[in-house]
XYZ file of N, CA, C and O in Angstrom:
296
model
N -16.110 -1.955 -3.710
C -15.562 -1.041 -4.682
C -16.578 -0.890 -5.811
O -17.165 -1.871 -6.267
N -16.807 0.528 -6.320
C -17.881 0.278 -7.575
C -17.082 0.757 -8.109
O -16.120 1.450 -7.778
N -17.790 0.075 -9.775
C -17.044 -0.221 -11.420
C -16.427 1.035 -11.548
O -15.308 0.961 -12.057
N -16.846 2.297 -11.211
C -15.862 3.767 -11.470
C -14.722 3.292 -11.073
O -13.773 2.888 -11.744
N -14.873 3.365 -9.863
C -13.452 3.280 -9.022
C -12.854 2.000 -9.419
O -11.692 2.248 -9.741
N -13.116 0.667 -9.556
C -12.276 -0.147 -10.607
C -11.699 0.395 -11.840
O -10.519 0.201 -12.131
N -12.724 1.252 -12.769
C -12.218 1.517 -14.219
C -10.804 2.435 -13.643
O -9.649 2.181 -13.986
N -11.032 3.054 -13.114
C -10.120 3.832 -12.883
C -8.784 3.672 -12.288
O -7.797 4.252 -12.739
N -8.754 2.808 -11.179
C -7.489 1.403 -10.867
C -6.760 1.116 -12.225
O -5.590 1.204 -12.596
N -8.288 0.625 -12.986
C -7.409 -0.193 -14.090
C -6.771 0.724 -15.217
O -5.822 0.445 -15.950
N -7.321 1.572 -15.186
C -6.601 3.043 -16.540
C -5.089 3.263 -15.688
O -4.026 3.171 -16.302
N -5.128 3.521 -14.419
C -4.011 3.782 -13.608
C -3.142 2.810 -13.650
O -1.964 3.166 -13.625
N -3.427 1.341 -13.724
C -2.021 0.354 -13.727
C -1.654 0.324 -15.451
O -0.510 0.213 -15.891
N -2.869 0.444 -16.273
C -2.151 0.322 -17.583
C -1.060 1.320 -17.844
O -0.229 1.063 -18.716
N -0.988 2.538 -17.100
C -0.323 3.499 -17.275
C 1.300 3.303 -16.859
O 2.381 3.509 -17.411
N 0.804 2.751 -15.472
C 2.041 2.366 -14.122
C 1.886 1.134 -13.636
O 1.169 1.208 -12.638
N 2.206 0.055 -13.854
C 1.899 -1.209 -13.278
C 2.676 -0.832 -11.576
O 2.227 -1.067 -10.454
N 3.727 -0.302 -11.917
C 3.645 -0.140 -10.035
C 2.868 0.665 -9.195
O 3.422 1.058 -8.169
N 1.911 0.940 -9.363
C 0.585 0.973 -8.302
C -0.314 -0.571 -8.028
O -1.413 -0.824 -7.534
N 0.680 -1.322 -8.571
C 0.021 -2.874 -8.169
C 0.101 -3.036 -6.594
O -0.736 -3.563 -5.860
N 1.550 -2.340 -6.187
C 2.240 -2.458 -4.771
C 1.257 -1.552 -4.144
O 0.798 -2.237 -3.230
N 0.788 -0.629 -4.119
C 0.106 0.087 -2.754
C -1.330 -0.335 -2.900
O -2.075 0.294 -2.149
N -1.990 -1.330 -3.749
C -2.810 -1.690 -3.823
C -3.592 -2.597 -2.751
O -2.971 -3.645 -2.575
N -4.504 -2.535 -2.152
C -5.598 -3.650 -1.094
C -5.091 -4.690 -1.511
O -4.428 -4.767 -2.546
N -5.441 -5.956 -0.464
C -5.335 -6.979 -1.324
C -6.649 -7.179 -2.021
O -6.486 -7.495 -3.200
N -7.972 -7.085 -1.627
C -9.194 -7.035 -2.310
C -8.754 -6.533 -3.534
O -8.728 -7.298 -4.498
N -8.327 -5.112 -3.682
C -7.772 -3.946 -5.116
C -6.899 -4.746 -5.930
O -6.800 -4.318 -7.080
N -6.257 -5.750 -5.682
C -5.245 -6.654 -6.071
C -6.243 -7.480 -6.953
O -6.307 -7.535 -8.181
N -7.008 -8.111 -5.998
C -7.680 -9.613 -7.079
C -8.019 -8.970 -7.667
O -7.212 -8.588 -8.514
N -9.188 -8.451 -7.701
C -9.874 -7.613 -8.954
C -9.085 -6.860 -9.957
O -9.608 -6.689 -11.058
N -8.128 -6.477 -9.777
C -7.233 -6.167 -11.011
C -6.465 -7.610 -11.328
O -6.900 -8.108 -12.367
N -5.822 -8.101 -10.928
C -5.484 -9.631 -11.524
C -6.817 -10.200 -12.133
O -6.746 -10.462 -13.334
N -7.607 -10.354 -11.728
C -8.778 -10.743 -12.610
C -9.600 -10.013 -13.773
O -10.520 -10.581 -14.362
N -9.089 -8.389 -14.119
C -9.628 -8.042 -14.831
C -8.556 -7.839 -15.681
O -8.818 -7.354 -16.781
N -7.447 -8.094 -15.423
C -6.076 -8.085 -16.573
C -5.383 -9.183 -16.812
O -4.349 -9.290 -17.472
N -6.225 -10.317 -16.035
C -5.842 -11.819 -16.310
C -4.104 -12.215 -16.364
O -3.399 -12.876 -17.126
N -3.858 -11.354 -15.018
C -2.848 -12.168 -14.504
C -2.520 -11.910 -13.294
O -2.722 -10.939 -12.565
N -1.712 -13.405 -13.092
C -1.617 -14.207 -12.193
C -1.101 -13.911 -11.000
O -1.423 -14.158 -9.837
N 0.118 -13.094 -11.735
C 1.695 -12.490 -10.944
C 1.010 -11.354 -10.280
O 1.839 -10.500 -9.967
N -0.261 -11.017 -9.935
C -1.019 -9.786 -9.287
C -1.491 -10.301 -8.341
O -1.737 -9.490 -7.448
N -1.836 -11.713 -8.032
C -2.862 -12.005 -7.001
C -1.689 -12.398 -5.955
O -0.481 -12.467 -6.183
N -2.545 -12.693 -4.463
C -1.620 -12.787 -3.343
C -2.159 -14.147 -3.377
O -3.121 -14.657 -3.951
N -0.924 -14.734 -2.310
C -0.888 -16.169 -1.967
C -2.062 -16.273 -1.650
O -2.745 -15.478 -1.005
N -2.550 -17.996 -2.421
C -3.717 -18.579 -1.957
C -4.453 -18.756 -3.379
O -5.307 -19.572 -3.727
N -3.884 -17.808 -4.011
C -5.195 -17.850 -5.289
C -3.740 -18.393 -6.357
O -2.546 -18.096 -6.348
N -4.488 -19.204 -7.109
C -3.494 -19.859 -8.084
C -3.752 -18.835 -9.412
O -2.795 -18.499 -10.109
N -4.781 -18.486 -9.627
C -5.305 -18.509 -11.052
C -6.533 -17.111 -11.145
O -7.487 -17.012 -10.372
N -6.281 -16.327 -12.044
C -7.699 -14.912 -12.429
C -8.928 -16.017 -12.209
O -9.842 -15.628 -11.483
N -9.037 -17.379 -12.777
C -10.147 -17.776 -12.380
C -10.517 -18.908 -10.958
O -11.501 -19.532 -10.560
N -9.456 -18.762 -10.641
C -9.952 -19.118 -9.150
C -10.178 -18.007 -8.157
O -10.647 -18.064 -7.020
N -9.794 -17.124 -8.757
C -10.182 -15.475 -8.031
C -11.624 -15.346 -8.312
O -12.532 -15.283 -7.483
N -11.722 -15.309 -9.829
C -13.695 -15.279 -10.042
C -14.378 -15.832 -9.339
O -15.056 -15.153 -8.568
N -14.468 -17.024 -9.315
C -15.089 -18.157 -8.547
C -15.026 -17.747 -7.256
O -16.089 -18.089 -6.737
N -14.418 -17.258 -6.559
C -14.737 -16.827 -4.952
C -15.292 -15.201 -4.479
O -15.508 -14.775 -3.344
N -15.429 -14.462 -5.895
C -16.157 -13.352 -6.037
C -17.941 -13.357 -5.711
O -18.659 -14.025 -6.455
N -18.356 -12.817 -4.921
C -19.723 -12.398 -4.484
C -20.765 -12.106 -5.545
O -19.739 -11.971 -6.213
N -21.659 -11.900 -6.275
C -22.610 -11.968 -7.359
C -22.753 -10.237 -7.686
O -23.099 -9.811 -8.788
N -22.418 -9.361 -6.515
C -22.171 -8.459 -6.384
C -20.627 -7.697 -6.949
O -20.657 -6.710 -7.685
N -19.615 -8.187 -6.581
C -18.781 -7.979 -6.929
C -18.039 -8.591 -8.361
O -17.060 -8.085 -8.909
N -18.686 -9.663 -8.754
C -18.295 -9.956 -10.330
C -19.212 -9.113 -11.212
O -18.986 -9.134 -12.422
N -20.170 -8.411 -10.771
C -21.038 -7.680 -11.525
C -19.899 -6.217 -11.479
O -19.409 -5.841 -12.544
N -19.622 -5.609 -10.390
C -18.899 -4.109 -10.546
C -17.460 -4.740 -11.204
O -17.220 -4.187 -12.277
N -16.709 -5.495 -10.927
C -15.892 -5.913 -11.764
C -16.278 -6.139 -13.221
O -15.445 -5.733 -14.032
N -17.473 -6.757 -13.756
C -17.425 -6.740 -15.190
C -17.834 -4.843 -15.546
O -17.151 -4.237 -16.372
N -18.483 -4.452 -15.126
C -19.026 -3.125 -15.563
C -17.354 -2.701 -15.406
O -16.844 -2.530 -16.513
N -16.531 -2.527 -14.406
C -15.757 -1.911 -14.245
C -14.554 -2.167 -15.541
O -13.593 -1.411 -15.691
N -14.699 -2.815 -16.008
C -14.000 -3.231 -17.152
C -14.439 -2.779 -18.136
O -13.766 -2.028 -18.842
N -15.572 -3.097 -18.401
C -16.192 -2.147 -19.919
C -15.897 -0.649 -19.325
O -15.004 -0.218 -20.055
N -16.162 0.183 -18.517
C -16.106 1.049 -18.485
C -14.384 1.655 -18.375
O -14.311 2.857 -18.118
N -13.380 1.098 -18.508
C -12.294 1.347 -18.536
C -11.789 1.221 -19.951
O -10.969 2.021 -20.401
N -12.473 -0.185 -20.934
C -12.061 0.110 -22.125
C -12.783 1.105 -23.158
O -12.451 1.259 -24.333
N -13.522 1.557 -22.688
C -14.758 2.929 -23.015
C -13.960 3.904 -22.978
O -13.920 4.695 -23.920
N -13.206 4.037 -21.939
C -12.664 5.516 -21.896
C -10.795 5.202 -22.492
O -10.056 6.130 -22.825
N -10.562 4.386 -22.494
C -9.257 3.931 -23.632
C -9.168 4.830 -24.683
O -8.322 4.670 -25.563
C-alpha cells in the first residue's frame, strides 16, 4: 500500500470508523497502528506496537509518510 492510499484510509475512518469492517486485514494493522488502537487489529496482535515491530522497513516507512500526509490535509 503507498502513503496516498494510507492517508486516505485514514481521512476515510476519521470520518466513518465503519469502514474498519470492509477493510484487508493488512488495511486493518496499519490503521490500528496509525490511530493507535487496539480494538482494530485482528487476532494475534495484542498491541499498535506489536503490529510495528512485525512491519517490513518498507512498510513502516509508507505508514509513517502515510500519516503525515493525512494530518497535512486535515
Amino acid at each position: 500500500m503507498t502513503a496516498p492510499e494510507l492517508s486516505q484510509i485514514i481521512r476515510s475512518y476519521q470520518r466513518n470508523p465503519n469502514l474498519a469492517g470492509v477493510l484487508s486485514t493488512g488495511q486493518r494493522i496499519l490503521l490500528a497502528i496509525a490511530m493507535c488502537d487496539a480494538a482494530l487489529l485482528p487476532p494475534g496482535y495484542e498491541t499498535p506496537l506489536d503490529a510495528w515491530r512485525r512491519l517490513t522497513p518498507d512498510e513502516a516507512a509508507a505508514l509513517q509518510q502515510g500519516v503525515l500526509l493525512s494530518g497535512a490535509a486535515a
